[in-house]
Short mmCIF file of C-alpha atoms (C1' of nucleotides) in Angstrom, two decimals:
data_model
loop_
_atom_site.label_atom_id
_atom_site.label_comp_id
_atom_site.label_asym_id
_atom_site.label_seq_id
_atom_site.Cartn_x
_atom_site.Cartn_y
_atom_site.Cartn_z
CA UNK A 128 -17.11 10.72 -1.50
CA UNK A 129 -20.10 8.70 -0.34
CA UNK A 130 -20.47 5.60 1.78
CA UNK A 131 -19.29 3.33 -1.04
CA UNK A 132 -16.15 5.42 -1.60
CA UNK A 133 -15.38 5.22 2.11
CA UNK A 134 -15.80 1.45 2.07
CA UNK A 135 -13.47 1.19 -0.91
CA UNK A 136 -10.88 3.36 0.83
CA UNK A 137 -11.10 1.27 3.98
CA UNK A 138 -10.72 -1.97 2.03
CA UNK A 139 -7.72 -0.66 0.11
CA UNK A 140 -6.11 0.62 3.28
CA UNK A 141 -6.45 -2.81 4.81
CA UNK A 142 -5.22 -4.59 1.67
CA UNK A 143 -3.81 -2.45 -1.09
CA UNK A 144 -3.71 -5.31 -3.56
CA UNK A 145 -7.44 -6.10 -3.44
CA UNK A 146 -8.61 -6.54 -7.04
CA UNK A 147 -11.31 -4.36 -8.55
CA UNK A 148 -13.44 -7.48 -8.99
CA UNK A 149 -13.15 -8.24 -5.28
CA UNK A 150 -13.89 -4.65 -4.28
CA UNK A 151 -16.91 -4.77 -6.61
CA UNK A 152 -18.26 -7.85 -4.84
CA UNK A 153 -17.77 -6.22 -1.44
CA UNK A 154 -19.58 -2.99 -2.27
CA UNK A 155 -22.23 -4.47 -4.58
CA UNK A 156 -21.20 -2.80 -7.83
CA UNK A 157 -19.51 -3.99 -11.00
CA UNK A 158 -15.77 -3.89 -11.54
CA UNK A 159 -15.79 -1.00 -14.05
CA UNK A 160 -17.77 1.22 -11.66
CA UNK A 161 -15.37 0.48 -8.84
CA UNK A 162 -12.39 1.13 -11.08
CA UNK A 163 -13.94 4.44 -12.04
CA UNK A 164 -14.39 5.39 -8.39
CA UNK A 165 -10.86 4.38 -7.48
CA UNK A 166 -9.46 6.39 -10.40
CA UNK A 167 -11.40 9.43 -9.19
CA UNK A 168 -10.19 8.92 -5.63
CA UNK A 169 -6.62 8.87 -6.96
CA UNK A 170 -7.18 11.94 -9.14
CA UNK A 171 -8.73 13.84 -6.25
CA UNK A 172 -5.75 13.09 -4.07
CA UNK A 173 -7.64 10.97 -1.57
CA UNK A 174 -5.59 7.90 -2.43
CA UNK A 175 -2.02 9.05 -3.00
CA UNK A 176 -0.34 5.70 -3.59
CA UNK A 177 0.08 2.06 -2.67
CA UNK A 178 2.90 0.59 -0.63
CA UNK A 179 4.05 -2.86 0.34
CA UNK A 180 4.60 -2.86 4.09
CA UNK A 181 7.97 -4.36 4.95
CA UNK A 182 9.39 -5.53 8.26
CA UNK A 183 12.32 -3.12 8.75
CA UNK A 184 14.37 -5.70 10.62
CA UNK A 185 14.02 -8.18 7.79
CA UNK A 186 15.65 -5.74 5.38
CA UNK A 187 18.48 -4.81 7.69
CA UNK A 188 17.03 -1.66 9.25
CA UNK A 189 16.86 -2.92 12.77
CA UNK A 190 17.27 0.42 14.53
CA UNK A 191 14.50 3.02 14.62
CA UNK A 192 15.00 6.38 16.27
CA UNK A 193 13.04 9.58 16.75
CA UNK A 194 15.05 12.75 16.41
CA UNK A 195 13.98 16.26 17.37
CA UNK A 196 15.65 19.17 15.60
CA UNK A 197 16.17 22.45 17.46
CA UNK A 198 16.99 25.30 15.09
CA UNK A 199 19.00 28.40 15.79
CA UNK A 200 17.77 31.91 15.05
CA UNK A 201 19.42 31.98 11.63
CA UNK A 202 17.57 28.90 10.42
CA UNK A 203 16.41 28.88 6.81
CA UNK A 204 13.62 26.33 6.83
CA UNK A 205 13.60 25.72 3.09
CA UNK A 206 17.30 24.91 3.23
CA UNK A 207 16.92 22.69 6.28
CA UNK A 208 13.99 20.85 4.78
CA UNK A 209 15.87 20.21 1.54
CA UNK A 210 18.89 18.93 3.40
CA UNK A 211 16.71 16.63 5.48
CA UNK A 212 14.89 15.37 2.41
CA UNK A 213 18.20 14.35 0.86
CA UNK A 214 18.90 11.97 3.75
CA UNK A 215 17.23 8.72 2.77
CA UNK A 216 17.38 7.34 6.31
CA UNK A 217 14.68 9.84 7.31
CA UNK A 218 11.44 8.00 6.74
CA UNK A 219 9.09 10.66 8.08
CA UNK A 220 9.52 14.37 8.79
CA UNK A 221 7.03 16.52 10.70
CA UNK A 222 7.16 20.26 11.20
CA UNK A 223 6.10 20.93 14.75
CA UNK A 224 4.79 23.66 16.98
CA UNK A 225 7.41 23.78 19.72
CA UNK A 226 11.09 24.25 20.51
CA UNK A 227 11.94 21.20 18.46
CA UNK A 228 10.63 22.42 15.17
CA UNK A 229 11.08 19.10 13.34
CA UNK A 230 10.65 15.55 14.39
CA UNK A 231 12.21 12.85 12.27
CA UNK A 232 11.66 9.11 12.25
CA UNK A 233 14.81 7.44 11.00
CA UNK A 234 15.87 3.86 10.39
CA UNK A 235 19.43 2.58 10.16
CA UNK A 236 21.12 -0.83 10.20
CA UNK A 237 23.49 -0.19 13.08
CA UNK A 238 24.18 2.15 15.96
CA UNK A 239 27.26 3.45 14.17
CA UNK A 240 25.01 4.55 11.29
CA UNK A 241 22.78 6.40 13.72
CA UNK A 242 25.77 8.16 15.21
CA UNK A 243 26.96 9.24 11.76
CA UNK A 244 23.45 10.42 10.88
CA UNK A 245 23.24 12.54 14.03
CA UNK A 246 26.57 14.13 13.19
CA UNK A 247 25.38 14.91 9.69
CA UNK A 248 22.19 16.44 11.08
CA UNK A 249 24.19 18.61 13.43
CA UNK A 250 26.20 19.86 10.48
CA UNK A 251 23.20 21.31 8.68
CA UNK A 252 23.32 25.13 8.77
CA UNK A 253 20.57 26.44 11.04
CA UNK A 254 20.45 23.33 13.22
CA UNK A 255 21.46 24.26 16.74
CA UNK A 256 20.84 20.96 18.44
CA UNK A 257 19.34 17.52 18.00
CA UNK A 258 17.68 15.26 20.53
CA UNK A 259 17.57 11.55 19.74
CA UNK A 260 15.40 8.88 21.32
CA UNK A 261 15.91 5.23 20.45
CA UNK A 262 12.79 3.10 20.04
CA UNK A 263 13.06 -0.11 22.04
CA UNK A 264 10.15 -1.63 20.17
CA UNK A 265 7.44 -0.67 17.73
CA UNK A 266 4.12 -1.72 19.21
CA UNK A 267 2.39 -0.90 15.93
CA UNK A 268 2.79 1.48 13.05
CA UNK A 269 0.61 3.03 10.33
CA UNK A 270 -2.49 1.29 11.55
CA UNK A 271 -5.30 2.39 9.24
CA UNK A 272 -8.01 4.23 11.12
CA UNK A 273 -11.37 3.42 9.48
CA UNK A 274 -12.73 6.49 7.73
CA UNK A 275 -16.18 7.27 9.04
CA UNK A 276 -19.12 9.46 8.22
CA UNK A 277 -17.38 12.81 8.19
CA UNK A 278 -14.92 13.65 5.46
CA UNK A 279 -12.76 16.67 4.97
CA UNK A 280 -13.07 18.39 1.64
CA UNK A 281 -16.31 18.58 -0.24
CA UNK A 282 -14.89 16.45 -3.01
CA UNK A 283 -17.84 15.48 -5.23
CA UNK B 224 16.93 -12.84 -0.08
CA UNK B 225 19.18 -12.03 -3.02
CA UNK B 226 19.53 -9.02 -5.29
CA UNK B 227 16.35 -9.91 -7.22
CA UNK B 228 14.33 -10.18 -4.01
CA UNK B 229 15.58 -6.77 -2.92
CA UNK B 230 14.61 -5.27 -6.27
CA UNK B 231 11.14 -6.78 -5.96
CA UNK B 232 10.77 -5.40 -2.44
CA UNK B 233 11.85 -1.95 -3.57
CA UNK B 234 9.43 -1.99 -6.49
CA UNK B 235 6.54 -3.09 -4.30
CA UNK B 236 7.36 -0.48 -1.68
CA UNK B 237 7.25 2.19 -4.36
CA UNK B 238 4.03 0.83 -5.90
CA UNK B 239 2.24 -1.89 -4.01
CA UNK B 240 -0.10 -2.65 -6.91
CA UNK B 241 2.60 -3.49 -9.45
CA UNK B 242 1.49 -6.67 -11.25
CA UNK B 243 3.58 -9.83 -11.18
CA UNK B 244 3.97 -9.54 -14.95
CA UNK B 245 5.41 -6.05 -14.59
CA UNK B 246 7.72 -7.10 -11.77
CA UNK B 247 8.84 -10.01 -13.95
CA UNK B 248 9.78 -7.65 -16.78
CA UNK B 249 11.73 -5.43 -14.40
CA UNK B 250 13.80 -8.21 -12.84
CA UNK B 251 14.17 -10.36 -15.96
CA UNK B 252 12.23 -13.41 -14.80
CA UNK B 253 8.84 -14.87 -15.66
CA UNK B 254 5.66 -14.04 -13.77
CA UNK B 255 5.33 -17.39 -11.96
CA UNK B 256 8.88 -17.14 -10.59
CA UNK B 257 8.24 -13.64 -9.33
CA UNK B 258 4.97 -14.71 -7.77
CA UNK B 259 6.80 -17.54 -6.04
CA UNK B 260 9.40 -15.13 -4.67
CA UNK B 261 6.77 -12.68 -3.46
CA UNK B 262 4.84 -15.48 -1.75
CA UNK B 263 8.02 -16.54 0.04
CA UNK B 264 8.77 -12.95 1.05
CA UNK B 265 5.28 -12.76 2.55
CA UNK B 266 5.63 -16.12 4.32
CA UNK B 267 9.03 -15.15 5.73
CA UNK B 268 7.57 -11.95 7.15
CA UNK B 269 9.64 -9.63 4.98
CA UNK B 270 6.52 -8.24 3.31
CA UNK B 271 3.85 -7.96 5.98
CA UNK B 272 1.06 -6.38 3.95
CA UNK B 273 -0.05 -3.86 1.38
CA UNK B 274 -1.70 -0.52 2.09
CA UNK B 275 -3.30 2.20 0.05
CA UNK B 276 -1.79 5.50 1.18
CA UNK B 277 -4.50 8.03 1.89
CA UNK B 278 -4.30 11.79 2.40
CA UNK B 279 -5.49 12.15 6.02
CA UNK B 280 -7.02 15.56 5.36
CA UNK B 281 -9.08 14.18 2.51
CA UNK B 282 -10.75 11.70 4.84
CA UNK B 283 -11.43 14.19 7.60
CA UNK B 284 -8.37 13.57 9.77
CA UNK B 285 -6.84 17.00 9.41
CA UNK B 286 -5.06 17.10 12.75
CA UNK B 287 -1.95 15.06 13.47
CA UNK B 288 -0.29 15.13 16.89
CA UNK B 289 2.61 13.42 18.60
CA UNK B 290 2.00 12.46 22.19
CA UNK B 291 4.56 11.33 24.74
CA UNK B 292 3.38 9.18 27.63
CA UNK B 293 5.11 9.45 31.01
CA UNK B 294 4.25 6.52 33.27
CA UNK B 295 4.15 6.44 37.03
CA UNK B 296 5.96 3.86 39.12
CA UNK B 297 2.93 1.56 39.30
CA UNK B 298 2.64 1.29 35.55
CA UNK B 299 1.66 -2.10 34.13
CA UNK B 300 2.92 -1.92 30.57
CA UNK B 301 0.79 -4.76 29.24
CA UNK B 302 -2.30 -3.00 30.55
CA UNK B 303 -1.21 0.38 29.16
CA UNK B 304 -0.36 -1.09 25.78
CA UNK B 305 -3.73 -2.84 25.53
CA UNK B 306 -5.57 0.34 26.45
CA UNK B 307 -3.61 2.30 23.87
CA UNK B 308 -4.24 -0.33 21.21
CA UNK B 309 -7.96 0.01 21.76
CA UNK B 310 -7.85 3.69 20.80
CA UNK B 311 -8.22 3.72 17.02
CA UNK B 312 -6.98 7.31 16.74
CA UNK B 313 -3.47 6.10 17.60
CA UNK B 314 -1.92 5.28 14.27
CA UNK B 315 1.55 4.39 15.55
CA UNK B 316 2.90 3.50 18.98
CA UNK B 317 6.58 3.25 19.87
CA UNK B 318 8.06 2.06 23.13
CA UNK B 319 10.97 4.32 23.93
CA UNK B 320 14.13 4.50 25.96
CA UNK B 321 13.54 7.64 28.03
CA UNK B 322 11.28 9.38 30.50
CA UNK B 323 8.47 9.34 27.99
CA UNK B 324 8.19 5.61 27.59
CA UNK B 325 5.73 5.72 24.70
CA UNK B 326 5.35 8.01 21.78
CA UNK B 327 2.08 7.99 19.88
CA UNK B 328 1.19 9.43 16.52
CA UNK B 329 -2.50 10.24 16.50
CA UNK B 330 -4.92 11.68 13.96
CA UNK B 331 -8.25 13.31 14.72
CA UNK B 332 -10.75 15.44 12.79
CA UNK B 333 -10.88 18.39 15.19
CA UNK B 334 -9.08 19.99 18.12
CA UNK B 335 -11.94 18.99 20.40
CA UNK B 336 -11.32 15.36 19.50
CA UNK B 337 -7.65 15.76 20.39
CA UNK B 338 -8.59 17.26 23.74
CA UNK B 339 -10.92 14.35 24.47
CA UNK B 340 -8.23 11.87 23.43
CA UNK B 341 -5.68 13.47 25.77
CA UNK B 342 -8.14 13.25 28.63
CA UNK B 343 -8.77 9.60 27.88
CA UNK B 344 -5.02 8.93 27.79
CA UNK B 345 -4.60 10.65 31.15
CA UNK B 346 -7.26 8.36 32.57
CA UNK B 347 -5.33 5.17 31.82
CA UNK B 348 -4.01 3.61 35.06
CA UNK B 349 -0.24 3.95 35.21
CA UNK B 350 -0.12 7.07 33.04
CA UNK B 351 1.26 9.93 35.10
CA UNK B 352 1.45 12.57 32.43
CA UNK B 353 1.17 13.18 28.71
CA UNK B 354 2.99 15.69 26.52
CA UNK B 355 1.36 16.63 23.24
CA UNK B 356 2.92 18.33 20.24
CA UNK B 357 0.78 19.41 17.30
CA UNK B 358 2.24 18.91 13.85
CA UNK B 359 1.94 22.05 11.77
CA UNK B 360 2.68 20.16 8.59
CA UNK B 361 3.86 16.78 7.43
CA UNK B 362 6.86 17.27 5.17
CA UNK B 363 6.77 13.60 4.22
CA UNK B 364 5.80 10.33 5.78
CA UNK B 365 6.64 6.64 5.34
CA UNK B 366 9.08 7.30 2.54
CA UNK B 367 10.45 3.92 1.50
CA UNK B 368 14.18 3.70 2.03
CA UNK B 369 15.67 1.52 -0.73
CA UNK B 370 16.89 -1.75 0.72
CA UNK B 371 20.52 -2.25 -0.12
CA UNK B 372 23.13 -4.95 -0.02
CA UNK B 373 22.93 -5.87 3.63
CA UNK B 374 19.86 -7.63 4.98
CA UNK B 375 18.98 -8.61 8.48
CA UNK B 376 18.06 -12.22 9.01
CA UNK B 377 19.61 -15.03 7.12
CA UNK B 378 16.27 -15.86 5.53
CA UNK B 379 16.88 -18.55 2.89
"C1'" DT C 248 27.01 -42.13 -11.88
"C1'" DG C 249 22.70 -41.39 -10.31
"C1'" DG C 250 19.25 -39.29 -7.10
"C1'" DT C 251 17.41 -35.26 -5.12
"C1'" DC C 252 16.54 -30.53 -4.36
"C1'" DC C 253 15.99 -25.82 -5.85
"C1'" DG C 254 14.62 -22.46 -8.80
"C1'" DG C 255 13.41 -21.50 -13.18
"C1'" DT C 256 10.61 -21.95 -17.82
"C1'" DC C 257 6.66 -23.19 -20.64
"C1'" DG C 258 1.95 -23.81 -21.81
"C1'" DA C 259 -3.02 -24.14 -20.64
"C1'" DT C 260 -6.79 -22.20 -18.43
"C1'" DC C 261 -9.36 -19.17 -15.76
"C1'" DT C 262 -9.92 -14.69 -13.84
"C1'" DC C 263 -9.31 -9.91 -14.06
"C1'" DG C 264 -8.73 -5.34 -16.17
"C1'" DT C 265 -10.27 -2.29 -19.45
"C1'" DC C 266 -12.71 -0.25 -23.11
"C1'" DC C 267 -17.02 0.85 -25.29
"C1'" DA C 268 -21.89 1.13 -26.12
"C1'" DC C 269 -25.95 1.68 -23.80
"C1'" DC C 270 -29.39 2.96 -20.09
"C1'" DA C 271 -31.88 5.23 -16.16
"C1'" DG C 272 -32.39 9.19 -13.07
"C1'" DT C 273 -31.56 14.24 -12.22
"C1'" DC C 274 -31.47 18.92 -13.20
"C1'" DG C 275 -31.98 23.25 -15.59
"C1'" DA C 276 -33.53 25.93 -19.65
"C1'" DG C 277 -36.67 26.97 -23.05
"C1'" DC D 285 -43.76 19.65 -20.04
"C1'" DT D 286 -40.22 18.37 -22.91
"C1'" DC D 287 -35.67 18.37 -24.36
"C1'" DG D 288 -30.80 17.82 -23.78
"C1'" DA D 289 -26.75 17.37 -21.04
"C1'" DC D 290 -24.71 15.20 -17.25
"C1'" DT D 291 -23.77 11.66 -13.86
"C1'" DG D 292 -23.13 7.10 -12.50
"C1'" DG D 293 -24.28 2.60 -13.39
"C1'" DT D 294 -24.61 -2.08 -16.35
"C1'" DG D 295 -23.23 -5.61 -19.68
"C1'" DG D 296 -20.39 -7.60 -23.23
"C1'" DA D 297 -15.99 -8.30 -25.62
"C1'" DC D 298 -11.27 -8.78 -25.77
"C1'" DG D 299 -6.60 -8.59 -24.33
"C1'" DA D 300 -3.60 -9.03 -20.32
"C1'" DG D 301 -2.57 -11.05 -16.05
"C1'" DA D 302 -2.73 -14.79 -12.48
"C1'" DT D 303 -2.14 -19.40 -11.45
"C1'" DC D 304 -1.39 -24.26 -11.80
"C1'" DG D 305 0.97 -28.42 -13.24
"C1'" DA D 306 4.57 -30.59 -15.95
"C1'" DC D 307 9.11 -30.35 -17.27
"C1'" DC D 308 14.24 -28.94 -17.19
"C1'" DG D 309 18.96 -28.00 -15.90
"C1'" DG D 310 22.58 -27.07 -12.49
"C1'" DA D 311 24.38 -27.93 -7.63
"C1'" DC D 312 25.21 -31.03 -4.23
"C1'" DC D 313 26.15 -35.43 -2.15
"C1'" DA D 314 26.42 -40.32 -1.50
#
DNA sequence: TGGTCCGGTCGATCTCGTCCACCAGTCGAG
DNA sequence: CTCGACTGGTGGACGAGATCGACCGGACCA
């Protein structure tokens, strides 16, 4: 994980479809070398995948909401987590330090779908209460933060 | 935006580097047709980009926090939004219906960086208070929800 | 009936991806 | 000091993919 790797990661975060040839030109190496580095970054778990970014509204998911989950004392977190994972509307799920031990980001087509989802969440054993906040607008989302000098693990 | 377009979108959300040839095989068309469809999806704003997904810990951003912003009565939202946008640590920014009018998802290398960030947020004119919750773990994030029969706009 | 538009196919060509052989620098052991 | 192994890079060759233009058939409408 040197300066070149960081540049490659930044370029791929900005445009995940950049070709190896193009990356090679940007970092001053040949395509096979770059491909080798990218493969290693994937193997080492630095790059975990590639996604097309889609406008949620354009695919009929016009409503985004944030939902906090407040558990009761009997809560089995493995069970809760599995049940949450099975709900495809939940795009992200964070385990938090606080009264609301999970926060979910969900997307649904219509308000009625959100209402149904909240009822389903409330029905999960161990969930005492939910707290839902509607997002009026998304200012931005998943903006890649350039990776700088310091990196986490001592990979390589 | 027909069934084939939705399949293409789903495939590209699952793997943003899928080649046109591969997409063509999956949907039963030829590569040029698929490329044409993808170009139109990009032009119409359905697909807004492609990103490599990176493990934040692996690039030295081990700490994720959710921060709610509570404005005071003098708040100028354009000003606040611009100031927030300038902070690269803020990966996502939602404008909410509620007392906390923004929620931010931020990533920083160390606790000290989070502390500094919170102080900077508090210094923005119009920000009365912030409320920070540390994420203990990310169960999952940005999981693509398959796009189904109903789509939003009447594109095409 | 004929013209036009839309979306697709086909074929040619150029670029890209990928594999392999080879090479230079580094490091540790004998 | 020399040898060998290892790491990370280059260059060439070949197959696959991307991309462009020409053509084709069905839908629609005058």
